PDB file of N, CA and C in Angstrom:
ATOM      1  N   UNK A   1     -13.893 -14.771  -6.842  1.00 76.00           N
ATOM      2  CA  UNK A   1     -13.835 -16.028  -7.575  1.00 76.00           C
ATOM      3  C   UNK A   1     -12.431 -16.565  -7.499  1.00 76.00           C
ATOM      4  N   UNK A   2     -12.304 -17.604  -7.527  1.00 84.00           N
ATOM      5  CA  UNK A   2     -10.997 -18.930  -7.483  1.00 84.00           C
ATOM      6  C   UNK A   2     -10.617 -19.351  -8.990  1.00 84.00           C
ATOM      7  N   UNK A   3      -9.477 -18.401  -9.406  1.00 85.00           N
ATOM      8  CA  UNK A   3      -9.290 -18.830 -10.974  1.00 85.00           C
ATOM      9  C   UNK A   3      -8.524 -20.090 -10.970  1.00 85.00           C
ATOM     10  N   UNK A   4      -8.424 -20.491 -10.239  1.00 90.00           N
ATOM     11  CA  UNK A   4      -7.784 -22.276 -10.250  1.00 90.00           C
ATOM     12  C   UNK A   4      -8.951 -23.299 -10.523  1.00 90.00           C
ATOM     13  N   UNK A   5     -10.412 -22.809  -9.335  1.00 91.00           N
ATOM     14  CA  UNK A   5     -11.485 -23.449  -9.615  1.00 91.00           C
ATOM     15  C   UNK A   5     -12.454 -23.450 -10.970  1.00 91.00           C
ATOM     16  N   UNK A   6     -12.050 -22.114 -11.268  1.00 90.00           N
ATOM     17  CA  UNK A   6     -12.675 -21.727 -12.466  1.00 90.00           C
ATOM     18  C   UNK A   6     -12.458 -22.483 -13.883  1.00 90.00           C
ATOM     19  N   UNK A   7     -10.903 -22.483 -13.887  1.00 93.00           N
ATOM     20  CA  UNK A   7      -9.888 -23.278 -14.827  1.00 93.00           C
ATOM     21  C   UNK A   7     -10.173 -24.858 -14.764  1.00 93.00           C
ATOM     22  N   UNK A   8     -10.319 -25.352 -13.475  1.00 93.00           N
ATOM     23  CA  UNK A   8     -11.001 -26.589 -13.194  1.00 93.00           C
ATOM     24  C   UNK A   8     -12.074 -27.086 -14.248  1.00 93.00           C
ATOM     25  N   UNK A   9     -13.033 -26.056 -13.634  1.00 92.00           N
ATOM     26  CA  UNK A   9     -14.644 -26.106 -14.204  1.00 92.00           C
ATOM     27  C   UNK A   9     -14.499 -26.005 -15.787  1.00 92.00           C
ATOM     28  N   UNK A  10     -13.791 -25.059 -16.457  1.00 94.00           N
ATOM     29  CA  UNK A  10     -13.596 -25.269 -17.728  1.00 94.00           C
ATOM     30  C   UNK A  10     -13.359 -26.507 -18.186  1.00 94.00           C
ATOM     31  N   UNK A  11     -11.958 -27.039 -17.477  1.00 95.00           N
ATOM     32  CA  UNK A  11     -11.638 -27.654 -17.727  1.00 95.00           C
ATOM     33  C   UNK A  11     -12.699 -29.107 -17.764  1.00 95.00           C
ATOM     34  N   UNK A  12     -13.022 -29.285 -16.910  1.00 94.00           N
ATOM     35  CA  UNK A  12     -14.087 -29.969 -16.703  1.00 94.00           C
ATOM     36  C   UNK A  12     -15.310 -29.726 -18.022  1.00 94.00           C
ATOM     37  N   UNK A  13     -15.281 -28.981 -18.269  1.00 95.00           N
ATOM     38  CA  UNK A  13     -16.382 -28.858 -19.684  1.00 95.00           C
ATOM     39  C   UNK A  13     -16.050 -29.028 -20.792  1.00 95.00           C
ATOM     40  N   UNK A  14     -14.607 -29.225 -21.151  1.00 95.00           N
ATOM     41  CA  UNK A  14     -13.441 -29.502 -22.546  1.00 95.00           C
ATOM     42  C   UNK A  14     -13.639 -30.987 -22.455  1.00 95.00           C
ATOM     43  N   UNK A  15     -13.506 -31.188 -21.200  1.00 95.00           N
ATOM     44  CA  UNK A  15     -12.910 -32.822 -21.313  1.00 95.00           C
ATOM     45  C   UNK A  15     -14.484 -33.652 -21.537  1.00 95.00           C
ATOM     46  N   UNK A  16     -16.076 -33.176 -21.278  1.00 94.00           N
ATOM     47  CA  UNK A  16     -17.085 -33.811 -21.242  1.00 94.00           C
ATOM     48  C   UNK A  16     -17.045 -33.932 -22.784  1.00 94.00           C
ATOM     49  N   UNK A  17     -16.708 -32.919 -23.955  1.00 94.00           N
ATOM     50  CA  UNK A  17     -17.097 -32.959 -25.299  1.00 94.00           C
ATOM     51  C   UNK A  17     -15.885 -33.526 -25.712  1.00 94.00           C
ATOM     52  N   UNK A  18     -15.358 -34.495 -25.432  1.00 94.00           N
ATOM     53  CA  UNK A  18     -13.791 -35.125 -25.781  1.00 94.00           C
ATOM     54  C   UNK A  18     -13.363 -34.774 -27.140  1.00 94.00           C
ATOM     55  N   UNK A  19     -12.965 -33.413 -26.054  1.00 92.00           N
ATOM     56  CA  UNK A  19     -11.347 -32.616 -27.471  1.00 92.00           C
ATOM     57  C   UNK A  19     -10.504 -33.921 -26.897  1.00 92.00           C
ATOM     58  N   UNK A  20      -9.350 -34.147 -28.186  1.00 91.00           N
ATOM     59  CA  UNK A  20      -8.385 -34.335 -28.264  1.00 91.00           C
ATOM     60  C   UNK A  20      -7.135 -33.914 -26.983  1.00 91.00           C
ATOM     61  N   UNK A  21      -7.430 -33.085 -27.003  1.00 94.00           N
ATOM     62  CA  UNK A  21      -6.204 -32.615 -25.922  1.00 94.00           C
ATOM     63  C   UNK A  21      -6.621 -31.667 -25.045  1.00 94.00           C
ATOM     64  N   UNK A  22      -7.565 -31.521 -24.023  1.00 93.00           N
ATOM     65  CA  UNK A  22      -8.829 -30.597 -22.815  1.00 93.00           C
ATOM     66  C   UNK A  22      -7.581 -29.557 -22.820  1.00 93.00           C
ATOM     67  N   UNK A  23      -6.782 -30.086 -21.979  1.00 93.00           N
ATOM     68  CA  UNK A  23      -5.785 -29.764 -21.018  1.00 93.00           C
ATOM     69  C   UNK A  23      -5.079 -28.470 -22.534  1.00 93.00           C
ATOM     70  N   UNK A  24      -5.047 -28.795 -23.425  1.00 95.00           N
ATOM     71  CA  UNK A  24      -4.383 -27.100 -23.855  1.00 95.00           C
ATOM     72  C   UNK A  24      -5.623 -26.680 -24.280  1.00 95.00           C
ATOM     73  N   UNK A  25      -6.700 -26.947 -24.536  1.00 94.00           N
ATOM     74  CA  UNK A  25      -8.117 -26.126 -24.941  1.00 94.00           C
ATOM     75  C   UNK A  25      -8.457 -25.293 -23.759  1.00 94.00           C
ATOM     76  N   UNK A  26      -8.090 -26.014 -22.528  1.00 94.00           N
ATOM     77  CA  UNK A  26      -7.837 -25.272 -21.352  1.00 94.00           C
ATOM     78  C   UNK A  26      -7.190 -24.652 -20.939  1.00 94.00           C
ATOM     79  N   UNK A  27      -5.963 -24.145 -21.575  1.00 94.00           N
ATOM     80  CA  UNK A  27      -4.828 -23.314 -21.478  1.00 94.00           C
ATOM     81  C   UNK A  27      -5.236 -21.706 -22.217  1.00 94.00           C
ATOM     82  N   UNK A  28      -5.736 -22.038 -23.272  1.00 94.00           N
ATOM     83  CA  UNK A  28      -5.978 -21.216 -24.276  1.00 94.00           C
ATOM     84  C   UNK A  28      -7.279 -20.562 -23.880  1.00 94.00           C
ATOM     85  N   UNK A  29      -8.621 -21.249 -23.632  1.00 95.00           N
ATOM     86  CA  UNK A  29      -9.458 -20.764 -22.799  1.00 95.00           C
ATOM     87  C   UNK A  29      -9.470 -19.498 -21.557  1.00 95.00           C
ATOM     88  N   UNK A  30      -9.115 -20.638 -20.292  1.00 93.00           N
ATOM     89  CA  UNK A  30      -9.205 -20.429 -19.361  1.00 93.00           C
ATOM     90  C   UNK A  30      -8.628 -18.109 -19.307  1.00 93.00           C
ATOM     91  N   UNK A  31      -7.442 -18.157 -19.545  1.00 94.00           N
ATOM     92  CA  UNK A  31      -6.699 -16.511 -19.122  1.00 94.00           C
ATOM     93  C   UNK A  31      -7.747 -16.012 -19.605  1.00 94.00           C
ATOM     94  N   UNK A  32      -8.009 -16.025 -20.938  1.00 93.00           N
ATOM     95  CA  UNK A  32      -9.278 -15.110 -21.530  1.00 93.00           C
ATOM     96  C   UNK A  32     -10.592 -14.624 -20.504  1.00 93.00           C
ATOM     97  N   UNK A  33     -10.674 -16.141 -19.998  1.00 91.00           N
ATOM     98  CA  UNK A  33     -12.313 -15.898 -19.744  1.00 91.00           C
ATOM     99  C   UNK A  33     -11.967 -15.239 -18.123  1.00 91.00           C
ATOM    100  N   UNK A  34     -10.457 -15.199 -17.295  1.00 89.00           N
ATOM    101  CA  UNK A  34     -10.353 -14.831 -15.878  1.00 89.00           C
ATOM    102  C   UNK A  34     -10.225 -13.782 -16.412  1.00 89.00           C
ATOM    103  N   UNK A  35      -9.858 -13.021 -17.243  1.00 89.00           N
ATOM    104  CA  UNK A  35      -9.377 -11.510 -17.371  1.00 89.00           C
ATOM    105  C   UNK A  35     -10.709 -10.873 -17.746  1.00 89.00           C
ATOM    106  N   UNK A  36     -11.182 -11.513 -18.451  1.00 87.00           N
ATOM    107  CA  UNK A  36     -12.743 -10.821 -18.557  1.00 87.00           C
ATOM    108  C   UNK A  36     -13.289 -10.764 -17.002  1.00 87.00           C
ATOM    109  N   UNK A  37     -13.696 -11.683 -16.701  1.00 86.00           N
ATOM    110  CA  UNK A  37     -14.455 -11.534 -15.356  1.00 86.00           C
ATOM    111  C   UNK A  37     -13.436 -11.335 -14.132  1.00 86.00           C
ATOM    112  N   UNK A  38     -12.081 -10.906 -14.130  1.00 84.00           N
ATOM    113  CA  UNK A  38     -11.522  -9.984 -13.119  1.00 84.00           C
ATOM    114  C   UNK A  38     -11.735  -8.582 -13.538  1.00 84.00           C
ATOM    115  N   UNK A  39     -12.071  -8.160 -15.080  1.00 84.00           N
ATOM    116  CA  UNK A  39     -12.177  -6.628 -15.273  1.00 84.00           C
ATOM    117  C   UNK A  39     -13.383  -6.701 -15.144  1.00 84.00           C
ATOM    118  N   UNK A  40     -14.601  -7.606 -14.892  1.00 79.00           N
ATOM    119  CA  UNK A  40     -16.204  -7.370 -14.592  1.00 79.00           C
ATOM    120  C   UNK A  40     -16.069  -7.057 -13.328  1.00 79.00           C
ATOM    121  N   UNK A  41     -15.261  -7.455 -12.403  1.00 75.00           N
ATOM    122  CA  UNK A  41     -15.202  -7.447 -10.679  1.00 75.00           C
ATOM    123  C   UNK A  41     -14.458  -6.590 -10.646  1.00 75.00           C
ATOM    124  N   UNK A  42     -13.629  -6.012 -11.232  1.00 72.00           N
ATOM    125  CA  UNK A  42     -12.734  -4.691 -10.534  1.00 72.00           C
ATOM    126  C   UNK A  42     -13.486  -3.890  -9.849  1.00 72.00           C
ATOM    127  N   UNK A  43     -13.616  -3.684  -8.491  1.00 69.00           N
ATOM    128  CA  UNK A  43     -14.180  -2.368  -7.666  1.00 69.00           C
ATOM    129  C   UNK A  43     -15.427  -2.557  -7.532  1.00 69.00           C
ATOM    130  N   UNK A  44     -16.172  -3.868  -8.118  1.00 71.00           N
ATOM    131  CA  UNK A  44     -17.520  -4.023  -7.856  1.00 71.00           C
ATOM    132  C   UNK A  44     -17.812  -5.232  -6.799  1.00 71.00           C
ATOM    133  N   UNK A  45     -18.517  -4.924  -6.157  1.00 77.00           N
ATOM    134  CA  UNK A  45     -19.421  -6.326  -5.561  1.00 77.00           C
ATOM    135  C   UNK A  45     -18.417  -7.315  -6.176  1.00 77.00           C
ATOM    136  N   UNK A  46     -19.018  -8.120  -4.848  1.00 79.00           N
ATOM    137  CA  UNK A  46     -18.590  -9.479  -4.878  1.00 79.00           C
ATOM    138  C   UNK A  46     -19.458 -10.212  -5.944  1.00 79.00           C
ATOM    139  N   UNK A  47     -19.502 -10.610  -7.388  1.00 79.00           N
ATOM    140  CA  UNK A  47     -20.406 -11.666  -7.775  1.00 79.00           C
ATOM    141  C   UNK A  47     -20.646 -12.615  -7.274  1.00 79.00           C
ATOM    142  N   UNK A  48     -21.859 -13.189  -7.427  1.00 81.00           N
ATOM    143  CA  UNK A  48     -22.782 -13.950  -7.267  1.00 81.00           C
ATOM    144  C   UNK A  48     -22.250 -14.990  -8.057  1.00 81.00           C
ATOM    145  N   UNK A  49     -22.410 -16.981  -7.688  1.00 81.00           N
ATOM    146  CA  UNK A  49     -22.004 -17.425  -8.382  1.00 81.00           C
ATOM    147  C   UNK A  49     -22.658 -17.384  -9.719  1.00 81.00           C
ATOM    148  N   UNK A  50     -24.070 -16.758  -9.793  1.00 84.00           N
ATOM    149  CA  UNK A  50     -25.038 -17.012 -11.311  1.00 84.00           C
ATOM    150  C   UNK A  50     -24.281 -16.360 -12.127  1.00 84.00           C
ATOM    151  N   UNK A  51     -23.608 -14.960 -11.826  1.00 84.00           N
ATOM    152  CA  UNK A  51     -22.815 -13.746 -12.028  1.00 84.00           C
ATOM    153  C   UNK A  51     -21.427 -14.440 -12.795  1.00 84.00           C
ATOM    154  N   UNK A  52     -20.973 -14.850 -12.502  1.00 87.00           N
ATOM    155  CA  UNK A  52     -19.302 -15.725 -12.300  1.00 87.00           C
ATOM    156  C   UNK A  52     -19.931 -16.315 -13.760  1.00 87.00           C
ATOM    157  N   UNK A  53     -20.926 -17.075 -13.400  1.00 89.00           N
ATOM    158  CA  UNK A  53     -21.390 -18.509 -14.470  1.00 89.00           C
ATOM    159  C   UNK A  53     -21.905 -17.639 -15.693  1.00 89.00           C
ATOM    160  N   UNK A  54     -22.247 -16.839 -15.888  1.00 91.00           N
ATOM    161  CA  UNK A  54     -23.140 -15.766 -16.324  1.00 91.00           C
ATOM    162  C   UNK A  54     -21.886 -15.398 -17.903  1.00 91.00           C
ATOM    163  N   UNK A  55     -20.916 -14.710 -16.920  1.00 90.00           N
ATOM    164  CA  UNK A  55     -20.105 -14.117 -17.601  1.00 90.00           C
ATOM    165  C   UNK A  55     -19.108 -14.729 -18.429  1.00 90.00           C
ATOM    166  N   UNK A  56     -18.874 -16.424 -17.235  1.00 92.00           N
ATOM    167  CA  UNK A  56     -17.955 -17.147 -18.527  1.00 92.00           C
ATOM    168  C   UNK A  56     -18.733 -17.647 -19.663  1.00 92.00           C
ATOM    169  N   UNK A  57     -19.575 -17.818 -19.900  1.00 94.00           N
ATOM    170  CA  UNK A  57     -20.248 -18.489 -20.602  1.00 94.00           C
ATOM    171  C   UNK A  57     -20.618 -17.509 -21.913  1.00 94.00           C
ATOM    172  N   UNK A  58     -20.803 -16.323 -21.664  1.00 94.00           N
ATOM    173  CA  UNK A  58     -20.599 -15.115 -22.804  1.00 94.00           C
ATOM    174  C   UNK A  58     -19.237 -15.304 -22.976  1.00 94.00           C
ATOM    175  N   UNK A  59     -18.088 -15.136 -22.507  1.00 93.00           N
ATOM    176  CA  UNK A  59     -16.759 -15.364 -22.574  1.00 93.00           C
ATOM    177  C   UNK A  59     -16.656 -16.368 -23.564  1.00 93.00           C
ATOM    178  N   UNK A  60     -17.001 -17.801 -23.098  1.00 95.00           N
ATOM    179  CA  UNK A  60     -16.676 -18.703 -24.056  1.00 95.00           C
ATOM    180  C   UNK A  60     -17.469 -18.219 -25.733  1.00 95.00           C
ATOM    181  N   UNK A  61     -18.673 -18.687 -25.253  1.00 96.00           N
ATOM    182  CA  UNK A  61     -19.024 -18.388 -26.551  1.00 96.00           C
ATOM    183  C   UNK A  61     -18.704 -16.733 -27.499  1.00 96.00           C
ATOM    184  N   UNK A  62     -18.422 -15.675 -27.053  1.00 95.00           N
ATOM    185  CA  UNK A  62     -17.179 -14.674 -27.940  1.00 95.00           C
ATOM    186  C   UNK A  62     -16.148 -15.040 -28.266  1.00 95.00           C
ATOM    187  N   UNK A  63     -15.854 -16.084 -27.793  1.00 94.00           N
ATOM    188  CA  UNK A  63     -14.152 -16.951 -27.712  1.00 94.00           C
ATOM    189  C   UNK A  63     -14.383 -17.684 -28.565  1.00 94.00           C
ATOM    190  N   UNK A  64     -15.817 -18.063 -29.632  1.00 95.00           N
ATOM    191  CA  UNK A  64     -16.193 -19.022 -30.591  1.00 95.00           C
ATOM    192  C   UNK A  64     -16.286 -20.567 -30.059  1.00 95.00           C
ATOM    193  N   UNK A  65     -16.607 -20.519 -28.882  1.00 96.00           N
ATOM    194  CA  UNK A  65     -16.108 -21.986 -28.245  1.00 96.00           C
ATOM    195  C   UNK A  65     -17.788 -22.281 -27.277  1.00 96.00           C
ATOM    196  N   UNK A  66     -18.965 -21.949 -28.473  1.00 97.00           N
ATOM    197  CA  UNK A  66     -20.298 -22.449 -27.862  1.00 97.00           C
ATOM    198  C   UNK A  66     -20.352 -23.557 -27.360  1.00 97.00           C
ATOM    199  N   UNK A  67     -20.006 -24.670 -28.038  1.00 96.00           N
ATOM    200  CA  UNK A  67     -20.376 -26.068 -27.407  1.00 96.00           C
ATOM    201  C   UNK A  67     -19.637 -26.002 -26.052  1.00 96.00           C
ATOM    202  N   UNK A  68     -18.392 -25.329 -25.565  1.00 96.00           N
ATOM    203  CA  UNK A  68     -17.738 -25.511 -24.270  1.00 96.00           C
ATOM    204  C   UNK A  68     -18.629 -24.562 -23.333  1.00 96.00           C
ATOM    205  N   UNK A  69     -19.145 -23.115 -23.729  1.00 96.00           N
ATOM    206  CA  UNK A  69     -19.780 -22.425 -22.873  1.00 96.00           C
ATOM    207  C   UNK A  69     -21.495 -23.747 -22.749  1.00 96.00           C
ATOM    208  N   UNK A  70     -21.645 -23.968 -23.751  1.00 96.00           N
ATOM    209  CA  UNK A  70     -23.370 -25.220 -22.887  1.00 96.00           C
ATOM    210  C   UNK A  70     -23.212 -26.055 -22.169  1.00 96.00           C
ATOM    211  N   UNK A  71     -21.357 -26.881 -22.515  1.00 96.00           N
ATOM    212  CA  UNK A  71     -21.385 -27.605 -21.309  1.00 96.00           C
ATOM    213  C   UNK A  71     -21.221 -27.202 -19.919  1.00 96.00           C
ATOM    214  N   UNK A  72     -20.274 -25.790 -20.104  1.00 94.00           N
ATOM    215  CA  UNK A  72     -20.119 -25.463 -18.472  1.00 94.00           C
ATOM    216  C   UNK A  72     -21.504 -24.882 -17.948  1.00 94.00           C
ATOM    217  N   UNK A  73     -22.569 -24.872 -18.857  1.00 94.00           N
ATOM    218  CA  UNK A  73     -23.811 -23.943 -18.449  1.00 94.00           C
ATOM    219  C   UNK A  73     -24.620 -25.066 -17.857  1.00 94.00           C
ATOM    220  N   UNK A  74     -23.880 -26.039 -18.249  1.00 92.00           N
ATOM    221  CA  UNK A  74     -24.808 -27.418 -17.723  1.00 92.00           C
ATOM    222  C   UNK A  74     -24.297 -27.971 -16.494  1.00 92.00           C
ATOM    223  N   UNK A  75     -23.300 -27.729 -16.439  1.00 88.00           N
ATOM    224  CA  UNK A  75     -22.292 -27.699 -15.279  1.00 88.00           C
ATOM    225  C   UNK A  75     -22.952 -27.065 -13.944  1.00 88.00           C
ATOM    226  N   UNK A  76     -22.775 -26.003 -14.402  1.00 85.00           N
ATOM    227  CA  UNK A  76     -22.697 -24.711 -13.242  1.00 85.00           C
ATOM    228  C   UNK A  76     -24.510 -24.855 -12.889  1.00 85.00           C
ATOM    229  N   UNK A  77     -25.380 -25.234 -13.860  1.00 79.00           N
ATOM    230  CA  UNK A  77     -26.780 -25.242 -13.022  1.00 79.00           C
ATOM    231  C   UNK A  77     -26.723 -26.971 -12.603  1.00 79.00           C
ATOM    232  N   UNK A  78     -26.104 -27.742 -12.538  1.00 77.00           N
ATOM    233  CA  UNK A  78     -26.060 -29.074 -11.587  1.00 77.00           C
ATOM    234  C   UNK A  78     -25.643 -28.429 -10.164  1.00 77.00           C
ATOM    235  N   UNK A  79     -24.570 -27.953 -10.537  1.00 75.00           N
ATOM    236  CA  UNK A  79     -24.043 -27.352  -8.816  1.00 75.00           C
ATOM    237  C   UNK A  79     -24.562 -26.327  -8.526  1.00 75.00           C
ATOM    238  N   UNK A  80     -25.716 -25.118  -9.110  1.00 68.00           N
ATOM    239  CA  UNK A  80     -26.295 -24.613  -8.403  1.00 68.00           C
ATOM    240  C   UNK A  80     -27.666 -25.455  -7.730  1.00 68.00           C
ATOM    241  N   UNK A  81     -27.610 -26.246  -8.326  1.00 68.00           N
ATOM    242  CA  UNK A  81     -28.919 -27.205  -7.809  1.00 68.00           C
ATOM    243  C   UNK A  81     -28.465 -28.166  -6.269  1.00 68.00           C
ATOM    244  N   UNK A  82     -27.617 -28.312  -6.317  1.00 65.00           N
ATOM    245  CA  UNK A  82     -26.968 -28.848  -5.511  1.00 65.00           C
ATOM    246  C   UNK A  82     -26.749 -28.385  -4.459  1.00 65.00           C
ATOM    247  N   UNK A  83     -26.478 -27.078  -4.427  1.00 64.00           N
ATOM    248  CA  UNK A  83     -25.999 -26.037  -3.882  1.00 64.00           C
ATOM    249  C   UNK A  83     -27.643 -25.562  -2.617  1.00 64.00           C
ATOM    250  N   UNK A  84     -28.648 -25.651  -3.782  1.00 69.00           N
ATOM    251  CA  UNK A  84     -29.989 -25.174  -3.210  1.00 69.00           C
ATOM    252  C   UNK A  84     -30.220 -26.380  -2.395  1.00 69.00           C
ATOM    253  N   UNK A  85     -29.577 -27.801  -2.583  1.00 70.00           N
ATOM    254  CA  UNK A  85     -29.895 -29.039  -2.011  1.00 70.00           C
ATOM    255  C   UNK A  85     -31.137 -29.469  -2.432  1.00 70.00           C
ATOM    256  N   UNK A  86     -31.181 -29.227  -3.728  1.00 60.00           N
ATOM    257  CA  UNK A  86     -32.285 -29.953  -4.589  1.00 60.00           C
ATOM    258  C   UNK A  86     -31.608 -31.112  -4.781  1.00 60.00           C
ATOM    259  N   UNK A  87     -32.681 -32.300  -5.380  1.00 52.00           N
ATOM    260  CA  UNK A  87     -32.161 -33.367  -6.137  1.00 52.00           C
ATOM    261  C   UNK A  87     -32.025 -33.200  -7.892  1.00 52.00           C
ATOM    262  N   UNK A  88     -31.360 -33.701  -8.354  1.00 49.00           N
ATOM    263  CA  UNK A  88     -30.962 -33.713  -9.798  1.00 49.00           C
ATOM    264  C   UNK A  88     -32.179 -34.817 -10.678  1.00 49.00           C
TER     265      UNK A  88
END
């Protein structure tokens, strides 16, 4: 996984529920949820993106931050749809 892209995608899910300020909700976020899912990947398989999407989204919401884990959950199944080259 791409913790720049990842941080993106968060980011991208702060800014749909217009916090005040994404960009440090995304600061504060983001390390948490890469350190979790770099100690899920230590020495294992490559995840899967469902895997990746899977894990931040428990991340967020333990992080008390549900409404940000539904938006990225809404997120991440647009671009897996996309991905399959379905239409939306």
């Amino acid at each position: 996984f791409d913790p720049g892209k990842l941080a993106s995608s968060i980011f991208a899910a702060v800014e749909s529920l217009h916090y005040e300020n994404p960009g440090f909700v995304t600061q504060e976020l983001a390390p948490p949820v890469i350190h979790f899912l770099a100690e899920r990947v230590d020495g294992a398989e490559i995840p899967t993106s469902q895997e990746v999407s899977e894990t931040v989204i428990n991340t967020l919401r333990q992080l008390g931050h549900a409404d940000v884990a539904q938006a990225f959950a809404y997120f991440a199944h647009r671009r897996g749809k996309l991905r399959e080259g379905l239409r939306i």
